[in-house]
Structures are given as C-alpha cells and as structure tokens.
Short mmCIF file of C-alpha atoms in Angstrom, two decimals:
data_model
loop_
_atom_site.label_atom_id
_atom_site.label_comp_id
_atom_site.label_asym_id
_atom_site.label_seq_id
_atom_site.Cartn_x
_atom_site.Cartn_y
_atom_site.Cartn_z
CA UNK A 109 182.86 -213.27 97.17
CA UNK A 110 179.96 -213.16 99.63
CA UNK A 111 176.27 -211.37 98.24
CA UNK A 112 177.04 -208.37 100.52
CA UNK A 113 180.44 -207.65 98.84
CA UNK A 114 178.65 -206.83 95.44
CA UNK A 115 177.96 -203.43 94.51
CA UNK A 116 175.06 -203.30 91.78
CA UNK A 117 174.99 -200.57 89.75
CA UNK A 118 171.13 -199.13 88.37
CA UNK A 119 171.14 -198.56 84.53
CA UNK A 120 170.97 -195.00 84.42
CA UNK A 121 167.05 -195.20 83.56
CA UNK A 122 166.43 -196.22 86.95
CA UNK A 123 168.43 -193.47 88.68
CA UNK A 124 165.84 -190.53 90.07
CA UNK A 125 166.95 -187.25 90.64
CA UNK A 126 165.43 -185.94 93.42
CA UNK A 127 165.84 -182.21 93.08
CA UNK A 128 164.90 -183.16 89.18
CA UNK A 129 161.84 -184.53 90.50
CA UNK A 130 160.66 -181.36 93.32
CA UNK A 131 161.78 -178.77 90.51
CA UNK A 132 159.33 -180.51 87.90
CA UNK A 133 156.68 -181.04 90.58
CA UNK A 134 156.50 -177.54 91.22
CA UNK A 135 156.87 -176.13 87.73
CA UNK A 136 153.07 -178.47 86.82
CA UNK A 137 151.74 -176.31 90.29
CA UNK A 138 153.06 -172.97 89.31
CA UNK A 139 151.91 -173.70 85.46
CA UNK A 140 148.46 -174.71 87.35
CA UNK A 141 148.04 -171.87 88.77
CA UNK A 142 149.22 -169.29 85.79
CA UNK A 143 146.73 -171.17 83.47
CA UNK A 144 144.12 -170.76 86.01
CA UNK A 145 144.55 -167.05 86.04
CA UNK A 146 144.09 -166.99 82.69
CA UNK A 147 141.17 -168.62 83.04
CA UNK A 148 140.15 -165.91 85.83
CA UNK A 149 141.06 -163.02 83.21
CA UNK A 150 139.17 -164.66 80.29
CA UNK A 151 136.22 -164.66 82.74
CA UNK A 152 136.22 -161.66 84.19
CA UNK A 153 136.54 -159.64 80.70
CA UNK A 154 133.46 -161.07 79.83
CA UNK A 155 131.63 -161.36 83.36
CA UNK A 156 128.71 -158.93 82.27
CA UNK A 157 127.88 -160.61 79.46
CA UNK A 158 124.10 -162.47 79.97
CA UNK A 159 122.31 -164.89 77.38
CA UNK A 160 118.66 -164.29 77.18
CA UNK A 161 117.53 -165.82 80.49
CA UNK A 162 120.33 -163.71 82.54
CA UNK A 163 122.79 -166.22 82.97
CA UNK A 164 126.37 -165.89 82.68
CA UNK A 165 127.15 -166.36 78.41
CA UNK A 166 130.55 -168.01 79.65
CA UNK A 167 131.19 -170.10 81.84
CA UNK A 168 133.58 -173.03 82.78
CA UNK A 169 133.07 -175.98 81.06
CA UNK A 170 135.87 -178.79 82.32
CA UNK A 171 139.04 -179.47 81.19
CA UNK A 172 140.60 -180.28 77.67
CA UNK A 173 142.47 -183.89 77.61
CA UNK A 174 145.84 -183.63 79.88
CA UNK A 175 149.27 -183.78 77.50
CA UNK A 176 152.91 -183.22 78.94
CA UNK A 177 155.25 -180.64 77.80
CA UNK A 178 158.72 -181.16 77.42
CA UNK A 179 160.54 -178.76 78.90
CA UNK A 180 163.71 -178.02 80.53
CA UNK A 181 163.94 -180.05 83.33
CA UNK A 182 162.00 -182.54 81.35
CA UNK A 183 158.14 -183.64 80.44
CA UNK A 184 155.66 -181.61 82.99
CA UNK A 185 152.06 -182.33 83.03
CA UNK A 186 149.09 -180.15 82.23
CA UNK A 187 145.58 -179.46 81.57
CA UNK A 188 144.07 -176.35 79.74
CA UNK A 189 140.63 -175.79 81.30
CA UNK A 190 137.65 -175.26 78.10
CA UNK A 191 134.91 -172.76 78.69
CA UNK A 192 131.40 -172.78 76.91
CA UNK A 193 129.45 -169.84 75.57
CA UNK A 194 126.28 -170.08 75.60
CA UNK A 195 125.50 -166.77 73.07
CA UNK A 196 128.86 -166.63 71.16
CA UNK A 197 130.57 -169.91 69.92
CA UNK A 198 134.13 -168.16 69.03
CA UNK A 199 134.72 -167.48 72.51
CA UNK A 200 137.22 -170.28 73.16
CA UNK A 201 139.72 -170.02 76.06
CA UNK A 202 143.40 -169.89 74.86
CA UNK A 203 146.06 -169.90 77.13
CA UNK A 204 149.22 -168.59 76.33
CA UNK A 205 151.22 -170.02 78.24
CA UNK A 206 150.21 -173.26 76.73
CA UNK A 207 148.92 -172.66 73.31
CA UNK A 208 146.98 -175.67 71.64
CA UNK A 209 148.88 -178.67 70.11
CA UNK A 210 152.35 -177.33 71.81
CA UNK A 211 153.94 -180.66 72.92
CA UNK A 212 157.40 -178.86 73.63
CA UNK A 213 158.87 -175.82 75.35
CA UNK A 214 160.80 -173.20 73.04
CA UNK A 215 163.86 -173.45 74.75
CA UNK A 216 164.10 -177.05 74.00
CA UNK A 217 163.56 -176.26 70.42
CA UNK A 218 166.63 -173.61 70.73
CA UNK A 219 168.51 -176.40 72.10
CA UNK A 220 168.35 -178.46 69.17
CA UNK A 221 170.59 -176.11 66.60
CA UNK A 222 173.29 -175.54 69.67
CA UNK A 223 173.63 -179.59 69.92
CA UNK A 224 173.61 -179.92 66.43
CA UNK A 225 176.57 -177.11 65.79
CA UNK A 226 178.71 -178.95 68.74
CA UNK A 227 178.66 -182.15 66.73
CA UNK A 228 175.68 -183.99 67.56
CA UNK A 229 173.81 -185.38 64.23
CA UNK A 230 170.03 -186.08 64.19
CA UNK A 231 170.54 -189.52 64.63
CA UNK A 232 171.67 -188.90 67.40
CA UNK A 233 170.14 -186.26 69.13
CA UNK A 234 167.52 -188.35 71.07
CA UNK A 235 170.19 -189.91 72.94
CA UNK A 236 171.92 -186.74 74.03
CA UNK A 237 168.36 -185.17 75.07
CA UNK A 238 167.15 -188.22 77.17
CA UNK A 239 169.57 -187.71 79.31
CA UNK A 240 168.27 -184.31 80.48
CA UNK A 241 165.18 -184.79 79.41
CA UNK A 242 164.45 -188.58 80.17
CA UNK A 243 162.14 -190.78 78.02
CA UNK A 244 159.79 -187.71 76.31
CA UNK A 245 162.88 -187.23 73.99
CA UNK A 246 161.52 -190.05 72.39
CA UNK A 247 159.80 -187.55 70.19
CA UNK A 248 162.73 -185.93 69.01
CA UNK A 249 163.77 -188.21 66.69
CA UNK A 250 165.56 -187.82 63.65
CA UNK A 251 162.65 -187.19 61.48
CA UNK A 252 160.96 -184.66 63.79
CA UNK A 253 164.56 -182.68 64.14
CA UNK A 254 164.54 -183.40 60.29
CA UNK A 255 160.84 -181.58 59.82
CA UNK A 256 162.63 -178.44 62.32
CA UNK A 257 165.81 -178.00 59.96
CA UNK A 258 163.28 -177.55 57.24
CA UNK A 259 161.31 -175.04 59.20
CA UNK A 260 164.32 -173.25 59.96
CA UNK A 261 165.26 -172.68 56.54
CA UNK A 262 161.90 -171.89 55.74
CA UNK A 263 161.67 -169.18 58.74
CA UNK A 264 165.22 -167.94 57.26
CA UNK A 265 164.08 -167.55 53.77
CA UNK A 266 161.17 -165.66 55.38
CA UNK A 267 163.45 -162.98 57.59
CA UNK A 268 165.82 -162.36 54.62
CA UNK A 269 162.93 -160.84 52.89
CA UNK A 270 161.84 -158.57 56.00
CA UNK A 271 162.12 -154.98 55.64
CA UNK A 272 164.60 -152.52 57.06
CA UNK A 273 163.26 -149.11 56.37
CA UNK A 274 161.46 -149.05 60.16
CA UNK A 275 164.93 -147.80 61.08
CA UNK A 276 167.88 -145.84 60.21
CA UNK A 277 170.87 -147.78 60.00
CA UNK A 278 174.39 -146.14 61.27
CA UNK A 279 177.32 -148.26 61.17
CA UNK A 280 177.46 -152.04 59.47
CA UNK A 281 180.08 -155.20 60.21
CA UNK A 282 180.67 -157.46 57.62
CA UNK A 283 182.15 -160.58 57.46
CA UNK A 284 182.98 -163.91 55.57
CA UNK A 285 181.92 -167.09 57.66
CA UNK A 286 183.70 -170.01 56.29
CA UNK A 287 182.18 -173.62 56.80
CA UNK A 288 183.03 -177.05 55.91
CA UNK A 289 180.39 -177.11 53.47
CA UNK A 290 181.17 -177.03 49.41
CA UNK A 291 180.28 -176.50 46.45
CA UNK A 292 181.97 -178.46 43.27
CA UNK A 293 185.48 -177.46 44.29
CA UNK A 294 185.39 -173.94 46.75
CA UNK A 295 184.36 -174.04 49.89
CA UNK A 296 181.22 -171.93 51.09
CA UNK A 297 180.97 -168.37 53.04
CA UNK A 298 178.50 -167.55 54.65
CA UNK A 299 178.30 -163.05 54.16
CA UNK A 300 176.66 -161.72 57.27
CA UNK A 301 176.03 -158.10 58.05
CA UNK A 302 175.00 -156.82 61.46
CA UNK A 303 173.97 -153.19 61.42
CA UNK A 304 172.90 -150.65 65.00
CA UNK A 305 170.04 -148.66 64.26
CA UNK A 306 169.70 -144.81 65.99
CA UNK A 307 168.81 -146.30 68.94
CA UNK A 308 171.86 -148.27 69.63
CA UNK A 309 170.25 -151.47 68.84
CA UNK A 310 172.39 -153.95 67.11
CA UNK A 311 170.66 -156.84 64.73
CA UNK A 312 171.48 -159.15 62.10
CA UNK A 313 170.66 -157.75 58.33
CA UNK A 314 171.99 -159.95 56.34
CA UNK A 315 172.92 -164.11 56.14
CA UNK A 316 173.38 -165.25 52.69
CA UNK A 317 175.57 -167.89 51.23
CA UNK A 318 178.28 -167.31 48.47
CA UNK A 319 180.93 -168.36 46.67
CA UNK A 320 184.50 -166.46 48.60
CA UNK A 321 183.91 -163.17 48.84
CA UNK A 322 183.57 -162.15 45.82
CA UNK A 323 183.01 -158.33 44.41
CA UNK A 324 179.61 -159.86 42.83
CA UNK A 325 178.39 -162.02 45.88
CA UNK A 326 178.70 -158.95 48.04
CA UNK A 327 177.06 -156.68 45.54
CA UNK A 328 174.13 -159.22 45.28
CA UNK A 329 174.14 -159.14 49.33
CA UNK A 330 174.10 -155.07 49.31
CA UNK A 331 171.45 -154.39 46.61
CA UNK A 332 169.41 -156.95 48.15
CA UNK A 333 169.66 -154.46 51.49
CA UNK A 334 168.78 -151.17 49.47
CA UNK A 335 165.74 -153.35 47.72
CA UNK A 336 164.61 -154.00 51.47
CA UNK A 337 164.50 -150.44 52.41
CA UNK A 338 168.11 -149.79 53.25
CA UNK A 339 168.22 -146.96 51.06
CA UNK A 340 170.49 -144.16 53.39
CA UNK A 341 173.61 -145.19 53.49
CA UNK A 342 175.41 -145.93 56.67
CA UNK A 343 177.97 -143.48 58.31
CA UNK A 344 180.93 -146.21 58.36
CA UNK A 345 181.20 -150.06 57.76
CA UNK A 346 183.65 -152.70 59.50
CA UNK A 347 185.44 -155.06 57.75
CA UNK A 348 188.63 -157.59 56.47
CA UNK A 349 190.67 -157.00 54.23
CA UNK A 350 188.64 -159.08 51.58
CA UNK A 351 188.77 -156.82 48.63
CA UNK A 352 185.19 -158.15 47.74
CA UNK A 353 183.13 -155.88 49.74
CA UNK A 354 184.92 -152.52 49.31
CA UNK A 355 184.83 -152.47 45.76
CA UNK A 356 180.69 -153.65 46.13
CA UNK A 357 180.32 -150.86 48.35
CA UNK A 358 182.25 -148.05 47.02
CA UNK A 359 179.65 -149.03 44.32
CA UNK A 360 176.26 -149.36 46.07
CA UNK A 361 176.67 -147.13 48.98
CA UNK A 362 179.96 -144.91 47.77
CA UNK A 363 179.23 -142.52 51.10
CA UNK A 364 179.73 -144.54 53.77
CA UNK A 365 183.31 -144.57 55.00
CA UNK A 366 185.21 -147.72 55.29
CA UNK A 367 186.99 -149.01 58.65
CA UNK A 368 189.46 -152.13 58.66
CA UNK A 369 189.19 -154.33 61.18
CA UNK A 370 192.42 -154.05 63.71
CA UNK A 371 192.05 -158.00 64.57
CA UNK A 372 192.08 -159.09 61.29
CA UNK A 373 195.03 -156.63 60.36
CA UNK A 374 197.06 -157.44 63.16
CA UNK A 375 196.80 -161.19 62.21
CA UNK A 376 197.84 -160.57 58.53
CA UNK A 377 200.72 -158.36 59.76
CA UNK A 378 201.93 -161.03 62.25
CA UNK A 379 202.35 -163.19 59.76
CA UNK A 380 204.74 -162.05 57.81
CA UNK A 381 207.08 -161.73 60.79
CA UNK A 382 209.35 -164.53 62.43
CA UNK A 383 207.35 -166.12 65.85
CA UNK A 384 210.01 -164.69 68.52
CA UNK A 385 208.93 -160.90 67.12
CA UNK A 386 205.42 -161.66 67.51
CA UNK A 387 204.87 -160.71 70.86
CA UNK A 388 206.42 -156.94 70.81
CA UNK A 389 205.54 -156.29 67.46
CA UNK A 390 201.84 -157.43 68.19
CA UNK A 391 202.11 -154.80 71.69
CA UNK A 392 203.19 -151.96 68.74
CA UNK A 393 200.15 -152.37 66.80
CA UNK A 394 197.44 -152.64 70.08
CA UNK A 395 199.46 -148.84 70.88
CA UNK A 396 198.39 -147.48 67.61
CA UNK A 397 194.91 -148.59 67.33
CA UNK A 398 194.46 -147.97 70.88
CA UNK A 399 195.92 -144.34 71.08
CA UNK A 400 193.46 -141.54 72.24
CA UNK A 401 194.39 -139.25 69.75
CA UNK A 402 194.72 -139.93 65.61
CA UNK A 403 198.26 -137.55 66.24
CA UNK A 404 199.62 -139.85 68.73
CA UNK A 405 198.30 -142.85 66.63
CA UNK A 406 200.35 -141.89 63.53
CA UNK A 407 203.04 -141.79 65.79
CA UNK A 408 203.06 -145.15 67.13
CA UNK A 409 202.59 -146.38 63.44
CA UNK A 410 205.63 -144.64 62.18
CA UNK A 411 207.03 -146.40 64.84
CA UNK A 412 206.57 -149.86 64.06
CA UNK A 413 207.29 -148.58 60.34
CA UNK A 414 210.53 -147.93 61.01
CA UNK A 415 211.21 -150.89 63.76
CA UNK A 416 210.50 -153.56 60.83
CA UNK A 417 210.74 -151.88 57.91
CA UNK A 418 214.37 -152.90 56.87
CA UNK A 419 214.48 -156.59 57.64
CA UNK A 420 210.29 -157.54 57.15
CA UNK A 421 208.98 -155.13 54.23
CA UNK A 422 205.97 -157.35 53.47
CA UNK A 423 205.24 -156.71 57.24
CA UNK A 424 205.41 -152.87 57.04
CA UNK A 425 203.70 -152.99 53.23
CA UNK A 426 200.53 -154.93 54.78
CA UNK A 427 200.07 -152.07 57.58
CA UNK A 428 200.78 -149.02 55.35
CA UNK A 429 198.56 -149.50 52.21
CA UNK A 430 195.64 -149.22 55.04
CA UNK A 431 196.93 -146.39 56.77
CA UNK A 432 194.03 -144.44 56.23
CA UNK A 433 191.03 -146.47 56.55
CA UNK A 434 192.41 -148.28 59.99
CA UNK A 435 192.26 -144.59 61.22
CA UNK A 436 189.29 -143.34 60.40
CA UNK A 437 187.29 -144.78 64.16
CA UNK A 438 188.66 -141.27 64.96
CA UNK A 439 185.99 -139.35 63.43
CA UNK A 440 183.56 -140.86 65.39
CA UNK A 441 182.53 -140.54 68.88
CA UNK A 442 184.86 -141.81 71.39
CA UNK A 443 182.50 -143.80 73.48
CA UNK A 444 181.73 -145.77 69.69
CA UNK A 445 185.43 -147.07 69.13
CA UNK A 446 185.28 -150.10 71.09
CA UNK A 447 182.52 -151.10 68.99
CA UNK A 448 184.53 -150.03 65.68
CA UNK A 449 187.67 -150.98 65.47
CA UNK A 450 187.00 -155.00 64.79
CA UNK A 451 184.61 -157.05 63.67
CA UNK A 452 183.97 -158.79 66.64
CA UNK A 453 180.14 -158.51 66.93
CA UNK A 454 179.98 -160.74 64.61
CA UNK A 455 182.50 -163.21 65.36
CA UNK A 456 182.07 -163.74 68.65
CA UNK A 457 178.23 -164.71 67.54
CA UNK A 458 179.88 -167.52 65.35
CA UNK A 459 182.37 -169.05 66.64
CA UNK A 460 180.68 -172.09 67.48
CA UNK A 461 179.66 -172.49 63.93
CA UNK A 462 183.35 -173.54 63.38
CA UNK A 463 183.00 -176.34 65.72
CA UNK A 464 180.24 -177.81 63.51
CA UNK A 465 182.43 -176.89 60.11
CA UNK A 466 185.22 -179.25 61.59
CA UNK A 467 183.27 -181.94 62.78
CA UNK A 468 180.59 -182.21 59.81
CA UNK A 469 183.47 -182.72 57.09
CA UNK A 470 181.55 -181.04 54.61
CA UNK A 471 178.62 -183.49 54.63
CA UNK A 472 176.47 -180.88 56.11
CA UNK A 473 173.79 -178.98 52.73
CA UNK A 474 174.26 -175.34 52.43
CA UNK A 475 170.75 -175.08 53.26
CA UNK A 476 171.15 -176.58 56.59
CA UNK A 477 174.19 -174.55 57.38
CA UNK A 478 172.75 -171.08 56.68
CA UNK A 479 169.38 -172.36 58.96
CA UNK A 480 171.48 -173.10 61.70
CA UNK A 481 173.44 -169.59 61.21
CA UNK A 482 170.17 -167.82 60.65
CA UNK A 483 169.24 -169.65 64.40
CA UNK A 484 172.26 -169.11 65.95
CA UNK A 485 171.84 -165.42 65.12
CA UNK A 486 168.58 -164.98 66.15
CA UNK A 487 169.77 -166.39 69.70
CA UNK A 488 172.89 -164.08 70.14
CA UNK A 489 170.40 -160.93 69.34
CA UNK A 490 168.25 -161.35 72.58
CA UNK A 491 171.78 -160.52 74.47
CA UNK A 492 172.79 -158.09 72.48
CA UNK A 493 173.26 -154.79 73.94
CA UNK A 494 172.88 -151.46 72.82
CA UNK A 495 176.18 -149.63 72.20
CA UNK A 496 177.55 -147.72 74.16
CA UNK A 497 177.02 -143.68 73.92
CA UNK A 498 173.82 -144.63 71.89
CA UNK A 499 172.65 -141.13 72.44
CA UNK A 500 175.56 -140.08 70.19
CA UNK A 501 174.14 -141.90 67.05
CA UNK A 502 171.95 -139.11 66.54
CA UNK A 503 174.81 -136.67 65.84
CA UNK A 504 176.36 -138.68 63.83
CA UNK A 505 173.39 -139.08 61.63
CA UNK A 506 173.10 -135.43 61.29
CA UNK A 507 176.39 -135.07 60.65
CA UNK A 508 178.23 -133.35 63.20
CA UNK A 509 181.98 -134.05 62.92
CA UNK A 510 183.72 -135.49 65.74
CA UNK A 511 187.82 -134.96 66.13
CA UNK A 512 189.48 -137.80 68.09
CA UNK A 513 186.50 -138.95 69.18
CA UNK A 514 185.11 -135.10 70.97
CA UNK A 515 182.13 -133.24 69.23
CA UNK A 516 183.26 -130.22 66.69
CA UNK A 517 180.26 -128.08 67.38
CA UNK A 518 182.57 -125.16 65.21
CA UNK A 519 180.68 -124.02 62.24
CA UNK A 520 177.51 -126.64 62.02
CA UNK A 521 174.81 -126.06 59.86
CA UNK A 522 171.70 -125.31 61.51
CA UNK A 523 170.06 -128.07 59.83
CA UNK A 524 172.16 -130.48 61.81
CA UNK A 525 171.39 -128.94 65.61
CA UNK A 526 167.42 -129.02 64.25
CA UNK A 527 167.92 -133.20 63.62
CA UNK A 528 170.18 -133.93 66.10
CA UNK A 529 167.82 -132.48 68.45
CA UNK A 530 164.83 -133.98 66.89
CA UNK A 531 166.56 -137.43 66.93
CA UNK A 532 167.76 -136.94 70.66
CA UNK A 533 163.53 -136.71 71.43
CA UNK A 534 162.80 -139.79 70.12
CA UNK A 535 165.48 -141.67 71.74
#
C-alpha cells in the first residue's frame, strides 16, 4: 500500500472548528467593547468630580491581569480595565458583565445539573464538557462539580426558607416525584408544589423530600408554607389520587377545593381494563373531562358508567368515588381549565429527573437529588408562562362564582366588585 493510499486521521484535539473559532473571536471583541462602555459609564458618572489641583479624581489606570472565561462556545479571553481615584479609594471599577474572580459563564454552570440528570457522573463530566468546551474543562473536575453540588444544596436550603406572603397565591399542583434514591427499605419522593400568584405567574413553592406520601410528610410540607407567609388559602389545588395530601389539607387549608388530576385518573382507570378496551374507553374519559359544560360532562360519565360497569366494576368504582372532585374545574373560569385539570406543570418540569433515577441505581444521596430538583426547577421557571386569562385570577380571589367556566355576576356582594376591581388595577 503506497504512502498516498493512507488516510490519517487527527485525534480529535487537533481538529479546529472554524466557525467555533470566528464565533469565539468575536464574542472576546463584542465583550471588549461592552466592558469598555462600562468603563465609559463609570467615567462619565463621575466626570465632574476634581481633586484639589482640578484634575479629574478618576481616571484610567491600565488593565487588571487578562483570565479566560469559559463559556459556551468555549474559553474567551478578557481584560477588565482598573481605574484610580485620586480623592476616593472605594471607587473601584466593576464590570458586570465580568464580575471579579468569575472564571466561568452561568450557563455553563446550568449545564452541569442537566448532564448530571442524563447520566453523566462527576467523574466524568470533564470528558463530556471538553468536547464542547475544549481543554478549559480541565477545571471542571470532579472536585470542583463536587464543591457546586454542595452549593446547590446550600442555595436550596436557602430558597425553602424564602417567604411567600409578597403574593397571593390562587391555585396549587402537587405532586410525588419518585427517584431511585432510598432510605433503609422505601424509596424517596420528592413533594413539590407549584403555586400562580394574582398575576398569573407560576413558581415553585415547595421541594422537600419524604418518605411516600404520607398524611404527615405532606402536613409537614403545608405548615411549613403557612409558617412562610402562605397564610390565605388557595381557591383550588391539583392533585393524584395519593390520599396523603387531601387528608393534610382538608386539615391545614380546609377551604380550598380539591381537583383530581384527569391524567393520573385516566391511568388508574385504564388499568383495571383488558389492553384491546383501552383505546375507546380512554376516548370516553378525554369526552368527559373535556366537555364544555359540567351537564354534558355528567353525561358522558354516565356513559362510560354504564359501558363498563357490568363486566369491569373496579374500572367504574375507580372513576365514581371521584365524581365530584374531577368536576369541580367547572367553577372556575374557562380560559383556567387547561391549566387545571392535570398536574402537568409539574411533570413536564421533571421528567428528566427520571432519567437520572434509572441510571443512578439508587447510589445517588437524597441531598444531591433534591439540589438537582431544586436546579432543575429553578431552570423550567424562566420559561414559564403566565396562565392564560390571568386577568381572571382577580375574580376568583374575590370570589365571584363562575358556572361552566362563564362569570355569575347574579347577586355578588359589593365587597367582591370593590376587590375585583381593585385587583384588576394592579394587574
């Protein structure tokens, strides 16, 4: 075989990416230049500002040592220009763009949790980050991703402390997360709560860990809410079927109306019925919980009632002991009901934990498990958006009763109209 028949192929250190390369070129100008206007800003605020002689008090005084910042699309070079004052030694230049000592970009700190959940362990991470990132991952080692996971949990610890009476909290989801993770012999839930405040914005309340869900470790959960400020209680809450959380709430907050979640139920009721019925029984349920009116609703259900009540009883028996409480999105404005029937808010923010749970095998702590929820979380707020008919929250608040969905206005109490039009001013 002749020299010219051989293909050599580079180790994949040596290949450059030339796009790679023009992208991170022009990121270190444009971070130049936005550091330099800071500089321009800091100097200008304080441009009339003379020492004793008249001179400027501030003025440029070269540049601080140049570091690299691992970003994106990999390390990218920079220098923070220093100033001098010459009457006030606490005027320091700051950039924020480029705050002292940072040595890495947030979003490749957000990265780490998301690698981590899809099965990537810390000894391993720097391997899966040089390939985006080249040879700076060298400083994500094990130890340093090590030193994050306990910052996490101490951030976490920190936010489930936060208050919550800044804002008036209408309708909560709860759920169970399940993870690989154990304790002596049971395996470990995670109990989240998401509430939407009167402006339609949803966030996180609650992440804590417990043991099933229990009556107890939900009542722990919900006074630990009320201690934090959430002292009104919410209009409705979304759940399972776990008996757990009703009975804690019919004790803590025995106002707020309870809503079953139509995924869950569906699920439970499918399973109680041969695989070939599935499919049609499955299209009888999405007609009842997807009717426009609660009239045409209970029709549909009696339906299905009688359809599988003779052969599959348990099937029937699982749908009709919730009649009431899988009904009662009705009372609520219509444009709220997607948002009300399931708990999906909250499961479609997790569903990658159960990617981790599988892989981990249970060697992951319960510390480290509830950081990387509390994380995960945090990331799936920022596109979060506001429910839809928002404006509505305020009558609900103040009480006005809704029938299939439309606004009663018959016989409100004056109080309510004064609120609701209060509330409608601040929104």
């Amino acid at each position: 075989m002749g020299e010219d028949t051989i293909v050599r192929f580079r180790k994949p250190d040596s290949v450059r990416d030339g796009l790679t390369e023009l992208l991170r070129e022009g990121a270190q100008r444009l971070l130049k230049q936005a550091v330099q206007t800071e500089l321009e800003e800091f100097l200008a605020a304080r441009a009339q500002q003379c020492d004793e002689y008249g001179r400027a008090a501030v003025v440029r005084n070269g540049h601080l040592p140049e570091r690299c910042v691992l970003t994106g699309i990999g390390p990218v070079a920079v220098r923070v220009p220093k100033v001098r004052s010459r009457t006030d030694e606490r005027a320091v230049f700051r950039s924020s763009l480029v705050p002292p000592y940072v040595r890495k970009a947030k979003s490749v700190e957000a990265a780490l949790p998301w690698l981590y959940l899809r099965g990537i362990s810390t000894g391993q991470m720097q391997g899966a980050l040089s390939v985006l990132l080249g040879e700076q991952a060298a400083g994500l080692s094990a130890p340093v991703v090590n030193r994050l996971k306990l910052k996490w949990q101490a951030e976490h610890r920190a936010w489930c402390e936060r208050r919550l009476d800044a804002d008036r909290w209408v309708y909560l989801w709860v759920d169970g997360i399940y993870s690989g993770v154990r304790a002596e012999d049971q395996r470990l839930c995670a109990l989240v709560v998401m509430g939407v405040n009167e402006r339609g914005q949803k966030r996180f309340l609650a992440i804590e860990d417990g043991v099933r869900e229990s009556t107890q470790s939900w009542r722990e959960v919900l006074l630990g809410l009320k201690a934090r400020g959430l002292t009104e209680p919410p209009r409705l809450a979304v759940g399972d079927g776990a008996l757990g959380f009703w009975g804690a709430l019919e004790e803590i907050f025995p106002h707020t109306r309870a809503q079953r979640c139509w995924v869950h139920k569906s699920g439970n009721i499918l399973n109680y019925l041969p695989r070939s019925l599935q499919g049609k029984a499955k299209g009888m349920l999405h007609e009842i919980w997807m009717a426009p009116t609660r009239t045409r609703a209970r029709a549909a259900f009696e339906r299905f009632l009688e359809t599988y009540q003779g052969k599959y009883p348990k099937a029937t028996e699982c749908l009709q002991k919730d009649r009431d409480v899988l009904l009662a999105f009705y009372d609520f404005p219509a444009e709220h009901w997607v948002h009300l029937r399931t708990t999906n808010p909250i499961e479609s923010a997790f569903a990658t934990i159960r990617h981790r749970s599988d892989r981990a095998k249970g060697c992951v702590s319960r510390a480290t498990m509830l950081a990387f929820m509390f994380k995960l979380a945090l990331a799936a707020e920022e596109s979060f958006r506001r429910v839809k008919g928002f404006p509505h929250l305020a009558k609900v608040i103040a009480g006005v009763r809704f029938v299939d969905g439309v606004e009663n206005s018959e016989d409100q109490p004056a109080s309510c109209v004064i609120f609701r039009s209060s509330m409608l001013r601040s929104l």
